Every structure is written in structure tokens, then in C-alpha cells.
mmCIF file of C-alpha atoms in Angstrom:
data_model
loop_
_atom_site.group_PDB
_atom_site.id
_atom_site.type_symbol
_atom_site.label_atom_id
_atom_site.label_comp_id
_atom_site.label_asym_id
_atom_site.label_seq_id
_atom_site.Cartn_x
_atom_site.Cartn_y
_atom_site.Cartn_z
ATOM 1 C CA PRO Q 23 9.898 -20.467 -1.249
ATOM 2 C CA HIS Q 24 7.208 -17.927 -0.909
ATOM 3 C CA ILE Q 25 6.751 -15.510 2.095
ATOM 4 C CA ILE Q 26 3.164 -14.251 0.984
ATOM 5 C CA THR Q 27 0.042 -16.346 1.363
ATOM 6 C CA LEU Q 28 -2.323 -15.072 -1.065
ATOM 7 C CA PRO Q 29 -6.054 -14.206 -0.296
ATOM 8 C CA GLY Q 30 -7.162 -16.696 -2.864
ATOM 9 C CA MET Q 31 -10.251 -16.305 -5.271
ATOM 10 C CA ARG Q 32 -12.754 -13.861 -4.745
ATOM 11 C CA ASP Q 33 -15.836 -15.248 -3.215
ATOM 12 C CA GLY Q 34 -18.433 -13.354 -5.362
ATOM 13 C CA PRO Q 35 -18.993 -11.428 -8.536
ATOM 14 C CA ASP Q 36 -18.919 -7.584 -8.875
ATOM 15 C CA ASN Q 37 -21.308 -5.499 -7.071
ATOM 16 C CA ILE Q 38 -19.851 -2.107 -7.899
ATOM 17 C CA PHE Q 39 -19.772 -1.110 -11.670
ATOM 18 C CA GLU Q 40 -18.597 2.443 -11.495
ATOM 19 C CA SER Q 41 -15.796 4.218 -9.940
ATOM 20 C CA GLN Q 42 -17.109 5.457 -6.736
ATOM 21 C CA THR Q 43 -16.067 9.340 -6.486
ATOM 22 C CA LEU Q 44 -15.399 10.660 -3.236
ATOM 23 C CA THR Q 45 -16.141 14.547 -2.877
ATOM 24 C CA GLY Q 46 -15.144 14.918 0.738
ATOM 25 C CA GLY Q 47 -16.000 13.757 4.076
ATOM 26 C CA VAL Q 48 -15.739 10.196 5.201
ATOM 27 C CA ARG Q 49 -16.858 6.721 3.252
ATOM 28 C CA GLU Q 50 -17.215 3.749 5.476
ATOM 29 C CA VAL Q 51 -17.499 0.339 4.445
ATOM 30 C CA PRO Q 52 -19.270 -1.562 7.226
ATOM 31 C CA THR Q 53 -18.323 -4.768 8.823
ATOM 32 C CA GLY Q 54 -19.613 -7.700 6.621
ATOM 33 C CA SER Q 55 -19.993 -5.773 3.580
ATOM 34 C CA ARG Q 56 -18.270 -6.282 0.423
ATOM 35 C CA ALA Q 57 -17.211 -3.774 -2.328
ATOM 36 C CA TYR Q 58 -16.148 -5.930 -5.261
ATOM 37 C CA SER Q 59 -15.391 -4.425 -8.659
ATOM 38 C CA CYS Q 60 -13.326 -4.613 -11.868
ATOM 39 C CA LEU Q 61 -12.420 -1.027 -12.443
ATOM 40 C CA GLY Q 62 -9.447 1.300 -12.875
ATOM 41 C CA THR Q 63 -9.975 2.600 -9.467
ATOM 42 C CA LEU Q 64 -12.623 1.528 -6.954
ATOM 43 C CA PHE Q 65 -12.599 4.378 -4.589
ATOM 44 C CA SER Q 66 -11.437 7.540 -6.210
ATOM 45 C CA VAL Q 67 -10.762 10.464 -4.138
ATOM 46 C CA GLY Q 68 -9.112 12.920 -6.604
ATOM 47 C CA TYR Q 69 -8.389 16.318 -4.773
ATOM 48 C CA SER Q 70 -11.226 16.247 -2.334
ATOM 49 C CA GLY Q 71 -9.351 15.279 0.718
ATOM 50 C CA ALA Q 72 -11.985 12.720 1.682
ATOM 51 C CA SER Q 73 -11.279 9.637 4.198
ATOM 52 C CA VAL Q 74 -12.077 5.973 3.877
ATOM 53 C CA ILE Q 75 -13.028 3.702 6.887
ATOM 54 C CA ASN Q 76 -12.885 0.145 5.877
ATOM 55 C CA ARG Q 77 -14.138 -2.638 8.147
ATOM 56 C CA GLY Q 78 -15.393 -5.077 5.377
ATOM 57 C CA THR Q 79 -13.824 -6.135 2.037
ATOM 58 C CA ILE Q 80 -12.800 -3.899 -0.536
ATOM 59 C CA TRP Q 81 -11.551 -6.038 -3.486
ATOM 60 C CA ASN Q 82 -10.934 -4.742 -6.976
ATOM 61 C CA ILE Q 83 -9.606 -6.752 -9.981
ATOM 62 C CA SER Q 84 -8.587 -4.527 -12.722
ATOM 63 C CA SER Q 85 -8.366 -5.298 -16.341
ATOM 64 C CA ASP Q 86 -6.673 -2.004 -17.146
ATOM 65 C CA ASP Q 87 -2.641 -1.657 -16.973
ATOM 66 C CA VAL Q 88 -3.142 0.316 -13.546
ATOM 67 C CA GLY Q 89 -5.538 -0.649 -10.914
ATOM 68 C CA SER Q 90 -6.061 0.498 -7.466
ATOM 69 C CA ALA Q 91 -8.500 -0.070 -4.586
ATOM 70 C CA ILE Q 92 -8.267 3.394 -3.138
ATOM 71 C CA GLY Q 93 -6.786 6.269 -5.027
ATOM 72 C CA GLY Q 94 -6.360 10.042 -5.287
ATOM 73 C CA TYR Q 95 -4.323 12.903 -4.982
ATOM 74 C CA TYR Q 96 -5.411 14.382 -1.443
ATOM 75 C CA VAL Q 97 -6.836 11.371 0.743
ATOM 76 C CA ASN Q 98 -7.020 12.644 4.198
ATOM 77 C CA ALA Q 99 -6.927 9.166 5.921
ATOM 78 C CA VAL Q 100 -7.318 5.614 5.271
ATOM 79 C CA ASP Q 101 -8.281 3.554 8.654
ATOM 80 C CA ASN Q 102 -8.499 -0.055 7.692
ATOM 81 C CA PHE Q 103 -9.795 -2.744 10.116
ATOM 82 C CA GLY Q 104 -10.964 -5.224 7.289
ATOM 83 C CA ARG Q 105 -9.248 -6.260 3.911
ATOM 84 C CA ILE Q 106 -8.339 -4.002 1.251
ATOM 85 C CA ILE Q 107 -7.112 -6.129 -2.173
ATOM 86 C CA SER Q 108 -5.968 -4.837 -5.527
ATOM 87 C CA ASP Q 109 -5.244 -7.133 -8.235
ATOM 88 C CA ALA Q 110 -4.171 -6.232 -11.681
ATOM 89 C CA PRO Q 111 -3.248 -9.440 -13.496
ATOM 90 C CA ASN Q 112 -2.317 -7.338 -16.700
ATOM 91 C CA GLY Q 113 -0.509 -4.513 -15.185
ATOM 92 C CA ASN Q 114 0.386 -2.387 -11.993
ATOM 93 C CA ALA Q 115 -1.651 -2.761 -8.713
ATOM 94 C CA TYR Q 116 -1.942 -0.364 -6.054
ATOM 95 C CA GLY Q 117 -3.644 -1.169 -2.595
ATOM 96 C CA VAL Q 118 -3.799 2.458 -1.239
ATOM 97 C CA ALA Q 119 -2.532 5.208 -3.709
ATOM 98 C CA VAL Q 120 -1.912 8.706 -2.518
ATOM 99 C CA HIS Q 121 -0.351 10.876 -5.156
ATOM 100 C CA SER Q 122 0.148 14.331 -3.319
ATOM 101 C CA GLY Q 123 -1.382 14.811 0.339
ATOM 102 C CA GLY Q 124 -2.789 12.991 3.229
ATOM 103 C CA SER Q 125 -2.281 12.858 7.162
ATOM 104 C CA ARG Q 126 -2.479 8.950 7.599
ATOM 105 C CA VAL Q 127 -2.911 5.173 6.839
ATOM 106 C CA HIS Q 128 -3.669 3.110 9.894
ATOM 107 C CA ASN Q 129 -3.829 -0.546 9.179
ATOM 108 C CA SER Q 130 -5.021 -3.229 11.496
ATOM 109 C CA GLY Q 131 -6.368 -5.543 8.885
ATOM 110 C CA GLU Q 132 -4.941 -6.667 5.588
ATOM 111 C CA ILE Q 133 -3.651 -4.674 2.609
ATOM 112 C CA PHE Q 134 -2.597 -6.560 -0.753
ATOM 113 C CA ALA Q 135 -1.398 -5.501 -3.880
ATOM 114 C CA ILE Q 136 -1.111 -8.326 -6.391
ATOM 115 C CA ALA Q 137 -0.006 -7.728 -9.959
ATOM 116 C CA GLY Q 138 1.224 -9.173 -13.307
ATOM 117 C CA GLY Q 139 3.166 -6.127 -13.360
ATOM 118 C CA SER Q 140 4.415 -4.146 -10.365
ATOM 119 C CA ALA Q 141 2.817 -3.830 -7.111
ATOM 120 C CA ALA Q 142 2.736 -1.440 -4.096
ATOM 121 C CA ALA Q 143 0.360 -2.168 -1.224
ATOM 122 C CA VAL Q 144 0.754 1.486 0.382
ATOM 123 C CA ASP Q 145 2.022 4.026 -2.070
ATOM 124 C CA HIS Q 146 1.990 7.694 -0.432
ATOM 125 C CA TYR Q 147 3.552 10.978 -1.492
ATOM 126 C CA GLY Q 148 2.269 13.069 1.260
ATOM 127 C CA PRO Q 149 4.562 14.987 3.451
ATOM 128 C CA ASN Q 150 4.655 13.788 7.024
ATOM 129 C CA VAL Q 151 2.338 11.193 6.488
ATOM 130 C CA GLU Q 152 1.785 8.798 9.457
ATOM 131 C CA ILE Q 153 1.730 5.058 8.809
ATOM 132 C CA ILE Q 154 0.913 2.658 11.367
ATOM 133 C CA ASN Q 155 0.508 -1.157 10.919
ATOM 134 C CA SER Q 156 -0.484 -3.803 13.247
ATOM 135 C CA GLY Q 157 -2.099 -5.925 10.649
ATOM 136 C CA LEU Q 158 -0.617 -7.188 7.272
ATOM 137 C CA ILE Q 159 0.523 -5.227 4.351
ATOM 138 C CA ALA Q 160 1.872 -7.077 1.256
ATOM 139 C CA ALA Q 161 2.703 -6.705 -2.207
ATOM 140 C CA TYR Q 162 3.230 -9.639 -4.741
ATOM 141 C CA ALA Q 163 4.673 -8.907 -8.380
ATOM 142 C CA PRO Q 164 6.543 -12.358 -9.022
ATOM 143 C CA THR Q 165 6.410 -12.270 -12.712
ATOM 144 C CA GLY Q 166 6.446 -8.887 -14.592
ATOM 145 C CA ASN Q 167 7.591 -8.247 -18.179
ATOM 146 C CA GLN Q 168 7.876 -5.725 -20.601
ATOM 147 C CA THR Q 169 4.417 -5.428 -21.464
ATOM 148 C CA THR Q 170 2.594 -5.706 -17.899
ATOM 149 C CA GLY Q 171 5.515 -4.088 -15.833
ATOM 150 C CA VAL Q 172 8.839 -4.576 -14.484
ATOM 151 C CA GLY Q 173 7.709 -6.877 -11.444
ATOM 152 C CA GLN Q 174 8.650 -4.500 -8.660
ATOM 153 C CA ALA Q 175 7.166 -5.010 -5.401
ATOM 154 C CA LEU Q 176 6.882 -2.452 -2.470
ATOM 155 C CA GLY Q 177 5.090 -2.931 0.677
ATOM 156 C CA VAL Q 178 4.997 0.689 1.894
ATOM 157 C CA ALA Q 179 6.441 3.391 -0.090
ATOM 158 C CA THR Q 180 6.718 6.947 1.105
ATOM 159 C CA PHE Q 181 8.586 9.680 -0.969
ATOM 160 C CA ASN Q 182 8.053 12.566 1.205
ATOM 161 C CA GLY Q 183 8.940 11.539 4.650
ATOM 162 C CA GLY Q 184 6.812 10.823 7.793
ATOM 163 C CA TYR Q 185 6.547 8.390 10.256
ATOM 164 C CA LEU Q 186 6.350 4.633 9.830
ATOM 165 C CA GLU Q 187 5.524 2.136 12.796
ATOM 166 C CA ASN Q 188 5.195 -1.463 12.444
ATOM 167 C CA ARG Q 189 3.841 -2.433 15.828
ATOM 168 C CA ALA Q 190 4.104 -5.823 17.417
ATOM 169 C CA GLY Q 191 2.315 -8.435 15.231
ATOM 170 C CA GLY Q 192 2.587 -6.081 12.199
ATOM 171 C CA VAL Q 193 3.824 -7.895 9.224
ATOM 172 C CA ILE Q 194 5.009 -5.667 5.871
ATOM 173 C CA LEU Q 195 6.072 -8.113 3.130
ATOM 174 C CA ALA Q 196 6.978 -7.635 -0.467
ATOM 175 C CA GLU Q 197 7.727 -10.547 -3.079
ATOM 176 C CA GLY Q 198 8.571 -9.945 -6.705
ATOM 177 C CA ARG Q 199 11.406 -9.899 -9.145
ATOM 178 C CA TRP Q 200 12.391 -6.580 -7.216
ATOM 179 C CA ALA Q 201 11.256 -6.751 -3.828
ATOM 180 C CA THR Q 202 11.494 -3.765 -1.188
ATOM 181 C CA ALA Q 203 9.298 -3.888 1.873
ATOM 182 C CA VAL Q 204 9.898 -0.548 2.913
ATOM 183 C CA LEU Q 205 10.787 2.422 0.833
ATOM 184 C CA PHE Q 206 11.443 5.550 2.780
ATOM 185 C CA GLY Q 207 12.255 8.435 0.543
ATOM 186 C CA ARG Q 208 13.147 11.297 2.926
ATOM 187 C CA GLY Q 209 14.201 12.365 6.468
ATOM 188 C CA ASP Q 210 13.420 15.275 8.414
ATOM 189 C CA LEU Q 211 15.243 18.532 8.804
ATOM 190 C CA ILE Q 212 14.059 19.323 12.375
ATOM 191 C CA ASN Q 213 12.768 16.054 14.156
ATOM 192 C CA PRO Q 214 15.619 13.701 14.854
ATOM 193 C CA GLY Q 215 13.293 10.847 14.955
ATOM 194 C CA PRO Q 216 12.739 7.988 15.113
ATOM 195 C CA HIS Q 217 11.360 7.986 11.616
ATOM 196 C CA ILE Q 218 10.751 4.220 11.371
ATOM 197 C CA ARG Q 219 9.996 2.100 14.269
ATOM 198 C CA ASN Q 220 9.524 -1.636 14.058
ATOM 199 C CA ALA Q 221 8.478 -4.279 16.654
ATOM 200 C CA GLY Q 222 7.089 -6.728 14.073
ATOM 201 C CA ARG Q 223 8.096 -8.301 10.917
ATOM 202 C CA ILE Q 224 9.583 -6.501 7.707
ATOM 203 C CA GLU Q 225 10.618 -8.883 5.082
ATOM 204 C CA ALA Q 226 11.312 -8.905 1.414
ATOM 205 C CA TYR Q 227 11.884 -11.923 -1.143
ATOM 206 C CA THR Q 228 12.995 -11.447 -4.773
ATOM 207 C CA THR Q 229 11.919 -14.032 -6.978
ATOM 208 C CA ASP Q 230 14.814 -13.237 -9.487
ATOM 209 C CA PRO Q 231 18.337 -14.300 -7.982
ATOM 210 C CA ALA Q 232 19.966 -11.429 -9.813
ATOM 211 C CA HIS Q 233 18.250 -8.961 -7.764
ATOM 212 C CA GLU Q 234 18.619 -8.062 -4.216
ATOM 213 C CA SER Q 235 15.859 -8.674 -1.520
ATOM 214 C CA VAL Q 236 15.549 -5.266 0.513
ATOM 215 C CA ALA Q 237 13.670 -5.017 3.746
ATOM 216 C CA ILE Q 238 14.137 -1.409 4.441
ATOM 217 C CA HIS Q 239 15.633 1.065 2.088
ATOM 218 C CA THR Q 240 15.767 4.719 3.136
ATOM 219 C CA GLY Q 241 16.887 8.006 1.755
ATOM 220 C CA ALA Q 242 17.540 11.415 2.918
ATOM 221 C CA LEU Q 243 19.621 14.478 2.420
ATOM 222 C CA THR Q 244 22.982 14.946 4.219
ATOM 223 C CA GLU Q 245 21.243 17.599 6.307
ATOM 224 C CA GLU Q 246 18.319 15.575 6.997
ATOM 225 C CA PHE Q 247 17.629 13.318 10.240
ATOM 226 C CA MET Q 248 17.105 9.500 9.441
ATOM 227 C CA ARG Q 249 16.563 7.168 12.516
ATOM 228 C CA LEU Q 250 15.511 3.708 12.627
ATOM 229 C CA ASP Q 251 14.286 1.754 15.828
#
């Protein structure tokens, strides 16, 4: 069985041929527009703190060993109302990857990470990031090997705390050799929570019977609050 219905084949060729380096402000992909590429990173934010609003389709198919649709160290905000798809047939795929700081990821559309190696749909290291989902967030890494990556699927991964709300109708899925739908890395020293609030569906499915399927994995220091509602 499978829990993720993939988006299928892309409906057109590349129309962006160089990584789009954002240097601040807000980049908006309008309704009906397509940003198609075969790059390491389609929208590269770096340290600029830029934001991305997507109302169309962002779809990157990477031939590199790592690929991302939106990535950077300081990504202030990602607001997705359309589709964000990162596909890395030969390696690891990230839909939205924030390596240091950022305030929020809000999704009412679809975010996919699909990989021959490992996949993370939302991968965020920012402290106190707010992630709100009322759409679909899905990571798919069913195979994996020593060349492409181990086959770990992470739907939403936050490594420095924050707040995750999966609203009614929201779906967070992970399917892979190792599958974790939500990985929440830290608690809070002051705020008693809740830190994770779920009114939708959070589900993981492992394609390898030797491994566990984990819907929510949390980690917090003994002196930190960690509350799920």
C-alpha cells in the first residue's frame, strides 16, 4: 500500500535555466505561473532573509545529488498557496529547506519532496519558527541506496523548536524506507505550549518492514516544555 499520491509527470519543459538568487524583499510566483527547472536549487535565498509567496507551481527536478525548490540560510517566510515540488531522482530532495533562521512556513497548497535518496518536504533549523499547514505536505523516498541516500522521508522537520499547527483538513505524510511525518527537535524553556497542535492527519508509512513508521517524533531537554494537542 501507499499513503502518498504523487503529482505525476511535469506538464512542460524547463523555463528557468539558472538558480534564482534572492537578495531580499519578497519574490512572488503568481497564480497560473510555472517555475520549472532542473537545478540544484531553484530559488536560492542564501543569507538575505528574503521571502517567497507562491500562488502558482514551483517544480524543480534535480540531476544533482541534492536538490531543493526553495533553500537558504535565512529565509524569512514561505507562504504557499499553490504547488511546490522538489524531485531528486539521483539523490536527496528538499521542498523548503531553511538552514538557519526564518519566521514562518504557511502552507495551504501542496509541498512535495520526492527522492531516489532521502526526502524532506519542510526542513527548518530556525528557532521559534511557526509552521501552519492546512494543505498537503508530503515526503516520498521509497527506495534509497548507498549511492543516492538512505531513503529517509521527513514530512516536516524542525530542529530548534517552534510551533507546528496542522489544521483541520491539513495532511502531513512521509513514506520511505525510514518514515517520520513530523520531527520536532526542541521544546521551550518558558512557553508551556502547546508546541504541536493537530486537527488534521499526520501519518507515516515505511516501505521497509525492518523499520518503524513514526507519525510524530519529539525531542526536548529535561528542563524544556513539550506539549502536543
